Short mmCIF file of C-alpha atoms in Angstrom, two decimals:
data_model
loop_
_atom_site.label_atom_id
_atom_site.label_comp_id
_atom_site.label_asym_id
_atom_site.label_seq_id
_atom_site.Cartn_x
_atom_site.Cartn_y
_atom_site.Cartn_z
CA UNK U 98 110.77 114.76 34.34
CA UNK U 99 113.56 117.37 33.15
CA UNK U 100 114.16 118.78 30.20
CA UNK U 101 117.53 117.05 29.04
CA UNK U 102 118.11 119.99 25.56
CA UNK U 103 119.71 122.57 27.38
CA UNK U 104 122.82 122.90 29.42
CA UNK U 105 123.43 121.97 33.42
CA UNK U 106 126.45 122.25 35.44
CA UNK U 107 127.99 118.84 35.89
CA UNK U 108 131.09 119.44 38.03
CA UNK U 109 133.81 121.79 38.90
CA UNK U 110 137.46 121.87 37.04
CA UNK U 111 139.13 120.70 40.23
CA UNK U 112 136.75 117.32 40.41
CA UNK U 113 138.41 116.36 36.60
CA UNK U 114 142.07 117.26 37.84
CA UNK U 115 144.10 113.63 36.76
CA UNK U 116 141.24 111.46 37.09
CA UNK U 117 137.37 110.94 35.73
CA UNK U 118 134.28 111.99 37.11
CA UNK U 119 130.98 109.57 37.23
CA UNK U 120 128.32 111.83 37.97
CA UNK U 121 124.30 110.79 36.72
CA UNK U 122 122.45 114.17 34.89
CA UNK U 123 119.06 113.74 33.78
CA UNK U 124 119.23 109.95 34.69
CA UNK U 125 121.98 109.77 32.09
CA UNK U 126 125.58 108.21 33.46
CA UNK U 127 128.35 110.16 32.18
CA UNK U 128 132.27 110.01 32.55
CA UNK U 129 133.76 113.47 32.38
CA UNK U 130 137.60 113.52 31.98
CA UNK U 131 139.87 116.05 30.06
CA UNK U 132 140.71 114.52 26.60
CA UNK U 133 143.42 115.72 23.94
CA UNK U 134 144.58 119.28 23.85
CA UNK U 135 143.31 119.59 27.71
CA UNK U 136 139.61 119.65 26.63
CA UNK U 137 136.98 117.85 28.80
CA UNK U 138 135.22 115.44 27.40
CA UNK U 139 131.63 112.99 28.17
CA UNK U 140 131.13 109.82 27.29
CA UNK U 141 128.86 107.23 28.19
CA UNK U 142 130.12 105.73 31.14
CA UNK U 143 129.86 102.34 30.02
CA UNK U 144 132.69 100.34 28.24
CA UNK U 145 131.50 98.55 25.46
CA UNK U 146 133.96 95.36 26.01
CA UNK U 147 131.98 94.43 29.39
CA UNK U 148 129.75 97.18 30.49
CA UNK U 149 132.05 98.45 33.19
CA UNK U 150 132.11 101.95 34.56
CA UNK U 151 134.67 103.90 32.41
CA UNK U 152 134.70 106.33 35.33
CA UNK U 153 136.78 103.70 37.58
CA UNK U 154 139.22 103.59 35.15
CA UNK U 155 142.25 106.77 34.54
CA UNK U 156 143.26 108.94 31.51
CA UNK U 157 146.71 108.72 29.78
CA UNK U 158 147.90 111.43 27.54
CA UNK U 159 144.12 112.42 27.01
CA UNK U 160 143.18 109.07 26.74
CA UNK U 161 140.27 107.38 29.21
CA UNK U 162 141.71 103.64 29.77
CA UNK U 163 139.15 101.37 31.09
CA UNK U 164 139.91 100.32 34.80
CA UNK U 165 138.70 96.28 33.68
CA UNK U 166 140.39 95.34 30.80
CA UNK U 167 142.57 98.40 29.75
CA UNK U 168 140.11 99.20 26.53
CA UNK U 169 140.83 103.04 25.25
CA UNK U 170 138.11 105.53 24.09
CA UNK U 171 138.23 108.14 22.32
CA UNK U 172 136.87 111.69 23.47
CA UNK U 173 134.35 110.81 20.62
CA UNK U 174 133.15 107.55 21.98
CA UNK U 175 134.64 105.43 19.73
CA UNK U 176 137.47 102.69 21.25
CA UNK U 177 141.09 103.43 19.87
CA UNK U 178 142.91 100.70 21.18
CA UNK U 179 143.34 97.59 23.47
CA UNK U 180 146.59 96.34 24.60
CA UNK U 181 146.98 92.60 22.15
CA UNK U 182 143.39 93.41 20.64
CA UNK U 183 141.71 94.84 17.38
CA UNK U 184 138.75 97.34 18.64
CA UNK U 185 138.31 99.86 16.40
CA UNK U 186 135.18 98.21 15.22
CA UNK U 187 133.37 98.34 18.08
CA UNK U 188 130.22 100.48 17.97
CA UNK U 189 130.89 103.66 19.83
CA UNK U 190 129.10 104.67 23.10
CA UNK U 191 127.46 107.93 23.47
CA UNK U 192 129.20 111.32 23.61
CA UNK U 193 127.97 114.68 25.05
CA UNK U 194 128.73 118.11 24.66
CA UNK U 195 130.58 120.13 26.98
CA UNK U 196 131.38 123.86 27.54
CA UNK U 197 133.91 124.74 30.23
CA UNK U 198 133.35 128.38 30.93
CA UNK U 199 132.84 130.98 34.76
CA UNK U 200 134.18 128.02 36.70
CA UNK U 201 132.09 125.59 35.55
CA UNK U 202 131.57 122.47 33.50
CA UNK U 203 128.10 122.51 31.48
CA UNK U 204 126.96 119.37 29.61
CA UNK U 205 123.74 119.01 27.20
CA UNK U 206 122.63 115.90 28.48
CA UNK U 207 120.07 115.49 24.77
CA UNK U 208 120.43 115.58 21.45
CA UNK U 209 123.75 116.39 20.78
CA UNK U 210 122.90 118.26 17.24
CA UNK U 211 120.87 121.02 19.30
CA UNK U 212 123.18 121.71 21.68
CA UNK U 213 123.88 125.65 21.02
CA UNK U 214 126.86 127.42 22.80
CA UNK U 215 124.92 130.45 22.69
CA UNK U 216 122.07 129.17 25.04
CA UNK U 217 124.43 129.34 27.68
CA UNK U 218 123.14 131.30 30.32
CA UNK U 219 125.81 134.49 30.57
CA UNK U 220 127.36 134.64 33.64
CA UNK U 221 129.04 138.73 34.00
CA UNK U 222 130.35 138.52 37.58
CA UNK U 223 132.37 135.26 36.56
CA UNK U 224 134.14 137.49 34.14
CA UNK U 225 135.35 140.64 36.35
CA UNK U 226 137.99 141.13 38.37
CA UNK U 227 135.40 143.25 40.43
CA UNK U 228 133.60 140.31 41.50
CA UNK U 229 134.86 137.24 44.13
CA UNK U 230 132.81 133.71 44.23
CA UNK U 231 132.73 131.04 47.00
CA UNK U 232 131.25 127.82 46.55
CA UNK U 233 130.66 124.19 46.88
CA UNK U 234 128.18 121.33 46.21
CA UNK U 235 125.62 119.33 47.81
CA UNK U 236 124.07 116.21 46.74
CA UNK U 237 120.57 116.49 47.85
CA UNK U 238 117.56 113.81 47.28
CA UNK U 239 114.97 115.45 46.26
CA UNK U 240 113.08 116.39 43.35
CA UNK U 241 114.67 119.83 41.21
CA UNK U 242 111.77 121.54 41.00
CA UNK U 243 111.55 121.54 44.96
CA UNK U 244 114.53 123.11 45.23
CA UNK U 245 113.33 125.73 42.49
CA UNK U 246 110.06 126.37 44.26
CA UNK U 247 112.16 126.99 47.61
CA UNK U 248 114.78 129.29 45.90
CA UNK U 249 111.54 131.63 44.49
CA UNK U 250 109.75 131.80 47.70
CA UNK U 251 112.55 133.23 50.22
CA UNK U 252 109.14 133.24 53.04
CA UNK U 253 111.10 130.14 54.49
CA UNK U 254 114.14 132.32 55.49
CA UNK U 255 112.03 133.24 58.58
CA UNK U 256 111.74 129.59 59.99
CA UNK U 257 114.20 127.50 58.19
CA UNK U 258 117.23 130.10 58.42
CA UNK U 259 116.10 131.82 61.72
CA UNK U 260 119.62 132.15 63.12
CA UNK U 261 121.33 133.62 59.95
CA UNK U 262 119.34 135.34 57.47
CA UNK U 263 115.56 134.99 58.63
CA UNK U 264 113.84 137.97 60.18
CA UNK U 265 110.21 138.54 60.58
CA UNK U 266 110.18 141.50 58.45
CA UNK U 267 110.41 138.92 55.63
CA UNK U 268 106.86 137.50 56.27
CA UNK U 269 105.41 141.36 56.67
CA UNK U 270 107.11 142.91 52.90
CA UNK U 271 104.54 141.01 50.38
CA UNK U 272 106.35 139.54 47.40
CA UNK U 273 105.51 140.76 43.70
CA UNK U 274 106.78 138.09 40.74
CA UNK U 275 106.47 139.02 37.16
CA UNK U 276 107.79 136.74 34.16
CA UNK U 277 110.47 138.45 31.93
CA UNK U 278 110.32 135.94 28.80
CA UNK U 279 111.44 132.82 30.24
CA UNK U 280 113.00 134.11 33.22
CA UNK U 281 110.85 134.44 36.61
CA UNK U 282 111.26 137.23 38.51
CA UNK U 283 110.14 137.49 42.29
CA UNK U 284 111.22 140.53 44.86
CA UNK U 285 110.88 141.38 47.76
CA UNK U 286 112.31 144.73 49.61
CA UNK U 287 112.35 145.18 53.70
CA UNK U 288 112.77 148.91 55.11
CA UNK U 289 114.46 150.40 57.98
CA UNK U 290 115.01 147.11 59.10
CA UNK U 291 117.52 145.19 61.53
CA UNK U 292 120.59 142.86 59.79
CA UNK U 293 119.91 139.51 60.70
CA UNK U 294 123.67 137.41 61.77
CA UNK U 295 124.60 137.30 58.23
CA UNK U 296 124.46 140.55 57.14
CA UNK U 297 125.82 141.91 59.99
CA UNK U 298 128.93 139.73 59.35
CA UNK U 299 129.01 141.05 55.91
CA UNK U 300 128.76 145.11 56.45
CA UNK U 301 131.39 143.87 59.05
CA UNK U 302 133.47 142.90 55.97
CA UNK U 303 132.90 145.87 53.99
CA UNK U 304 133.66 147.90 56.31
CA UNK U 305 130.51 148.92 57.59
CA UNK U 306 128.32 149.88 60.63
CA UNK U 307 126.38 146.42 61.47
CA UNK U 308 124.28 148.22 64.21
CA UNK U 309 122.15 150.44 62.61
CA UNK U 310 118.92 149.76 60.79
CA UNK U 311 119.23 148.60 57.55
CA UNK U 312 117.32 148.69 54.05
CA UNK U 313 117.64 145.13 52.27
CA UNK U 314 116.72 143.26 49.05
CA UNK U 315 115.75 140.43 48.17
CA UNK U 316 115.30 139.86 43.91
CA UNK U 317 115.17 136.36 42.51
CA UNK U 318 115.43 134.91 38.91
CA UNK U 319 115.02 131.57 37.75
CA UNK U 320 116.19 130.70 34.22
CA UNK U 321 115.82 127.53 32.65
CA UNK U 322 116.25 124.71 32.81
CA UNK U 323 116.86 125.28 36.35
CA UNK U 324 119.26 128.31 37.36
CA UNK U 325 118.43 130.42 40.19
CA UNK U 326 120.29 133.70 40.83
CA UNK U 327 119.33 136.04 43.75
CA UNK U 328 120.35 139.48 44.03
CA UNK U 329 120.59 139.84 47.68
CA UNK U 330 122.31 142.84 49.85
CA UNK U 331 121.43 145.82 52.63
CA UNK U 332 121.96 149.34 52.96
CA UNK U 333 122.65 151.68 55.65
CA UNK U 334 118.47 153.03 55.95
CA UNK U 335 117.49 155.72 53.92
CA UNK U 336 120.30 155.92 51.41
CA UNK U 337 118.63 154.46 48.33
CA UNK U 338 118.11 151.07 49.46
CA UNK U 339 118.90 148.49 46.21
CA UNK U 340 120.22 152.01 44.28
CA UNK U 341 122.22 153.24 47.55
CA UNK U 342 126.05 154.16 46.49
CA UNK U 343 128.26 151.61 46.62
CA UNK U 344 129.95 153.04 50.47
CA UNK U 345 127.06 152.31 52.47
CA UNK U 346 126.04 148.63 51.16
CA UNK U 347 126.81 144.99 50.73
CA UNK U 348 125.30 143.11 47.96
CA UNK U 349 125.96 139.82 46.45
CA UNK U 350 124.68 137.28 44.23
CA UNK U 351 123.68 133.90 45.36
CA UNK U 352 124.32 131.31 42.91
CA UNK U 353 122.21 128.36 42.61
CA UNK U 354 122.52 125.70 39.97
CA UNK U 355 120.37 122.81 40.41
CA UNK U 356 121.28 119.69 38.14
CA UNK U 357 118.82 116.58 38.64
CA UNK U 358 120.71 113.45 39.05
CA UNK U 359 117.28 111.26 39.08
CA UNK U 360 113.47 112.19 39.40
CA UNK U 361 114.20 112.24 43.04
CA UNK U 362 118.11 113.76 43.60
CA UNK U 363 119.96 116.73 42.50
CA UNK U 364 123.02 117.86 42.16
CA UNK U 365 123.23 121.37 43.77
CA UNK U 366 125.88 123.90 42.90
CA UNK U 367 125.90 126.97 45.53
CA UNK U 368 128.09 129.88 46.14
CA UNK U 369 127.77 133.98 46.57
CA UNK U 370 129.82 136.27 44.11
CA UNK U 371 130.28 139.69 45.57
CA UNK U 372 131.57 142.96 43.99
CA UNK U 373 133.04 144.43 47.42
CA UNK U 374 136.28 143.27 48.47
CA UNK U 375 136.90 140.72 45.59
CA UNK U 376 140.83 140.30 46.81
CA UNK U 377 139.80 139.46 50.06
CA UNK U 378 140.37 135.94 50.43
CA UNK U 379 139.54 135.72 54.15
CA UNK U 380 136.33 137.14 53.59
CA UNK U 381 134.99 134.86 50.72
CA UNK U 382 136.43 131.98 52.99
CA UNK U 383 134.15 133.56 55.34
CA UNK U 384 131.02 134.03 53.44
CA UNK U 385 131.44 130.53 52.01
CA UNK U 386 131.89 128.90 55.57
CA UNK U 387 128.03 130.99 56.42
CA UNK U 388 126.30 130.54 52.96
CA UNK U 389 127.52 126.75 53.19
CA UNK U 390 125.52 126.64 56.45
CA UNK U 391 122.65 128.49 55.67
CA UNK U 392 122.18 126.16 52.50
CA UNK U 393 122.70 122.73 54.77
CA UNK U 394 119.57 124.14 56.66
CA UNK U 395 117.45 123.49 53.71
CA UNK U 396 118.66 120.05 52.71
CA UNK U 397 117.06 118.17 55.42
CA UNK U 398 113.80 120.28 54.91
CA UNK U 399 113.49 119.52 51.17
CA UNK U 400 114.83 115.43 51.58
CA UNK U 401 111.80 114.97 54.04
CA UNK U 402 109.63 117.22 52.20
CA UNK U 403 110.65 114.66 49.45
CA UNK U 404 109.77 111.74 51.06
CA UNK U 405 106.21 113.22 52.44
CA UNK U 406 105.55 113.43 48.70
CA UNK U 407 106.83 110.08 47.85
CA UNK U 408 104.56 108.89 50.72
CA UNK U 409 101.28 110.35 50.17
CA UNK U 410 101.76 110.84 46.38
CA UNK U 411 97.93 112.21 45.99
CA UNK U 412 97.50 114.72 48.48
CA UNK U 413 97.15 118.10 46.75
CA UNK U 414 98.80 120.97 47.84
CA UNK U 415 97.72 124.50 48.84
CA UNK U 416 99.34 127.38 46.64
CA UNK U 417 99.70 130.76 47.78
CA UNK U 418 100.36 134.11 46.53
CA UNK U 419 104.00 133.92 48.00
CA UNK U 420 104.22 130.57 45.63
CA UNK U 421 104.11 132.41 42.18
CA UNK U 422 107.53 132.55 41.69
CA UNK U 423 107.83 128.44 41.83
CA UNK U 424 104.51 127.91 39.79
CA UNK U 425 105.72 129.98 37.04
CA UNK U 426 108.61 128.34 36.84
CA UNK U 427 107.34 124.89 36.32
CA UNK U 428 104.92 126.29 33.81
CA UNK U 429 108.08 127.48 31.69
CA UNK U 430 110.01 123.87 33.20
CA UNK U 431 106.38 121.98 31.97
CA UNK U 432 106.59 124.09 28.26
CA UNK U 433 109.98 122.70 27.65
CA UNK U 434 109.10 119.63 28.75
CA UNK U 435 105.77 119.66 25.88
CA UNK U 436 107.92 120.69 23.52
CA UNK U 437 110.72 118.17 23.86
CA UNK U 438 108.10 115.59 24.27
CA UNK U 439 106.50 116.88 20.94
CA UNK U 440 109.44 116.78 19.09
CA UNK U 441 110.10 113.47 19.66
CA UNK U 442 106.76 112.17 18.56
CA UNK U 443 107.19 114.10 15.58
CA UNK U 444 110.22 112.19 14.74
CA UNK U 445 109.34 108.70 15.72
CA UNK U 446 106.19 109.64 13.58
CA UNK U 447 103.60 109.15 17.23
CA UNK U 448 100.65 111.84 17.62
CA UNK U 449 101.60 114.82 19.22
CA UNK U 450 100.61 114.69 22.99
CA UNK U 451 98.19 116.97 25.21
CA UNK U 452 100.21 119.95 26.65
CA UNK U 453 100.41 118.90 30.26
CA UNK U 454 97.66 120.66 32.61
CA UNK U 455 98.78 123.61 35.00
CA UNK U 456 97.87 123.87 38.46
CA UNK U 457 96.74 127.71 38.96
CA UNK U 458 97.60 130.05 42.11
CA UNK U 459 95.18 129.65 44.95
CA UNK U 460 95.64 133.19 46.25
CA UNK U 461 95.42 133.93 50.30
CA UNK U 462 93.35 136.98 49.32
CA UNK U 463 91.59 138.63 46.20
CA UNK U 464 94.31 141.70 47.25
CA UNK U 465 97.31 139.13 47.19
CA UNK U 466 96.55 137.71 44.10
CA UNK U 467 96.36 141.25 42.38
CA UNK U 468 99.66 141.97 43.70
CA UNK U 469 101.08 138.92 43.11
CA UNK U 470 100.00 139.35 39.18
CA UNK U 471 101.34 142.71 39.19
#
C-alpha cells in the first residue's frame, strides 16, 4: 500500500523531450507528454476508442495522437478530434496533476481536488547556483518502504558498500533518530576517522588532503510520502567536524526519491548535489559515475530481500535499535495510509476502519533503546 494524495517524482524533463512517457505510479498507468503552451501533462494511458496505450502513440503541436487509430486528447482527458470521426462525446479518461519544478516532474497520483502545490517538498540546493546535482534512475523490484528502511539505517554501508563508502567505524558510532513532525531524522557522526574510496575521491576534488584522518557525517531525513535526503560529507579531524569551515570539507546531499510503480517495484530517482565546485562538470560526471555504483550495490540486495519476503510471507522480523529510523517512517507512511483509507469510507458512507497496528522497536539493549529514543 502507498499513499497515492501527495506528490512523487515521475520522470525527468529529458524522458518527455518529443515523445510520451508510460511510466505506472501507485499502480496507476499514466502518459506524461508536454501539452499546449509547453506544459506537461498526465492522462490516463488508455485511449478510450480501443483501450490502447496512449503512450505508444506521439504529440503534435501539444496534442497526444493515439498510435492505433490516430484519436486526439486533450491535456484534460477529453478527445478533441479523430481524423473522418465525431469524438468529442466520448467520456474523458482520467487526468493528473503535475508540477515541473528542481529538475523534476511530480505527479499526485489521487484525488486530483487535493492536490496542493504547496505540499511540495522544497528543494533549496535545486535553486542555487552554489549547488551542482548528478543523477539517474533505477527501476528496482522491490517494495518502497524497503528501500526507505535501507536509506534510514546507513549500518549496511559496512557490508553492502565495503569498497566505496563502508568502514567499520560505521558499526562502532551508535545512531540516534528523533521525529521532527513528519520528517524522520537519524545521525550518525564518526571521529578521527579514515576516508573510505569515496571520500577520498571527493577531498581529491575539492582540493583536499585525502590522507589524513578525517571527521564525517552521516544525517538522514525521510519526508513523506517517501523522500529521503542525506546530508553526508568529512572534514579534515579536529576542525569542527559537520560545522568545520567550508576549506577543509566536502559535503553533499544524497538525493533519494523513491516512487512505487506496484506493491512490489519502484521507481528510484538518485543523485548527490554538492555546494563545492558546482561548475565543475568533470567532477559531478565523476561523483555520478561512483554514487551510480554505490547505489547498483543495493539493488540486488533489496530485489532478493524482496523475494525472501514474497517467499516466506509470515516470518517476523527482528528490529533493532539501528532500525528506528525505518520504523518511524512507516508509522508516519501507515498514518497517511489510515487517513486516506478513512476518508474514503467517509465518502462512500462505509465505517471508518481500525488504525492499522504498529510493530514496536525490539531494542539490542535497554542502553540502545534509550539512545535510540533520545
Amino acid at each position: 500500500m502507498f499513499p497515492k494524495n501527495a506528490w512523487y517524482v515521475a520522470c525527468t524533463p529529458d524522458e518527455i523531450d518529443g515523445k510520451p512517457l508510460g511510466r505506472k505510479i501507485c499502480g496507476e498507468p499514466i502518459v506524461f507528454y508536454r501539452g499546449k503552451d509547453d506544459r506537461v501533462a498526465a492522462l490516463e494511458d488508455f485511449c478510450p476508442h480501443r483501450g490502447a496505450p496512449l503512450s505508444l502513440g506521439f504529440v503534435r503541436d501539444g496534442t497526444l495522437v493515439c498510435g492505433y487509430h490516430g484519436l486526439e486528447m486533450g491535456c484534460d482527458g477529453k478527445a478533441t478530434g479523430m481524423p473522418g470521426q465525431r469524438v468529442r462525446g466520448f467520456p474523458a479518461i482520467r487526468s493528473y496533476p503535475t508540477i515541473e519544478r528542481y529538475g523534476f516532474v511530480w505527479v499526485w497520483p489521487g484525488e486530483a481536488d487535493r492536490a496542493d502545490p504547496a505540499k511540495l517538498h522544497h528543494l533549496a540546493w535545486a535553486e542555487s547556483s552554489e549547488w551542482a546535482y548528478g543523477g539517474g534512475l533505477y527501476h528496482i523490484q522491490c517494495d518502497y518502504r524497503l528501500m526507505v528502511d535501507n536509506l534510514m539505517d546507513l549500518t549496511h554501508e559496512t557490508y553492502v558498500h565495503a569498497s566505496s563508502i563502508g568502514q567499520k567505524e560505521i558499526d562502532e558510532a551508535p545512531p540516534k533518530t528523533v521525529a521532527e513532525g513528519d520528517t524522520v531524522v537519524t545521525s550518525r557522526f564518526m571521529r578521527n576517522v579514515a576516508p573510505p574510496p569515496f571520500w577520498k575521491m571527493a577531498l581529491r576534488g575539492n582540493g583536499l588532503a585525502d590522507d589524513v584522518p578525517v571527521d564525517r557525517w552521516q544525517i538522514c531525513r525521510f519526508t513523506p510520502p517517501s523522500h529521503v535526503l542525506i546530508d553526508v560529507g568529512v572534514a579534515h579531524a579536529g576542525h569542527g567536524g559537520y560545522d568545520a569551515p567550508a576549506e577543509v570539507k566536502a559535503s553533499s546531499i544524497v538525493v533519494d526519491f523513491i516512487t512505487p510503480e506496484t506493491e512490489t517495484s519502484i521507481w528510484y530517482f538518485w543523485g548527490m548535489a554538492r555546494n563545492f565546485r558546482p561548475d565543475d562538470a568533470e567532477l559531478t560526471a565523476s561523483i555520478r559515475e561512483g554514487q551510480g555504483k554505490i547505489f547498483s550495490e543495493d539493488l540486488e540486495m533489496l530485489e532478493r530481500q524482496q523475494r525472501n519476503l514474497l517467499t516466506w510471507p509470515d516470518r517476523n522480523l527482528l528490529k533493532l535499535n539501528i532500525d528506528a529510523g525505518g520504523v518511524m517512517s512507516r508509522r508516519i507512511i501507515d498514518r497517511m495510509l489510515a487517513e486516506e483509507q478513512q476518508a474514503r469510507q467517509a465518502r462512500d458512507g462505509d465505517p471508518a476502519p481500525a488504525r492499522p497496528a504498529v510493530i514496536p522497536i525490539a531494542p539490542a539493549s535497554p542502553a540502545a533503546s534509550a539512545q535510540a529514543a533520545a
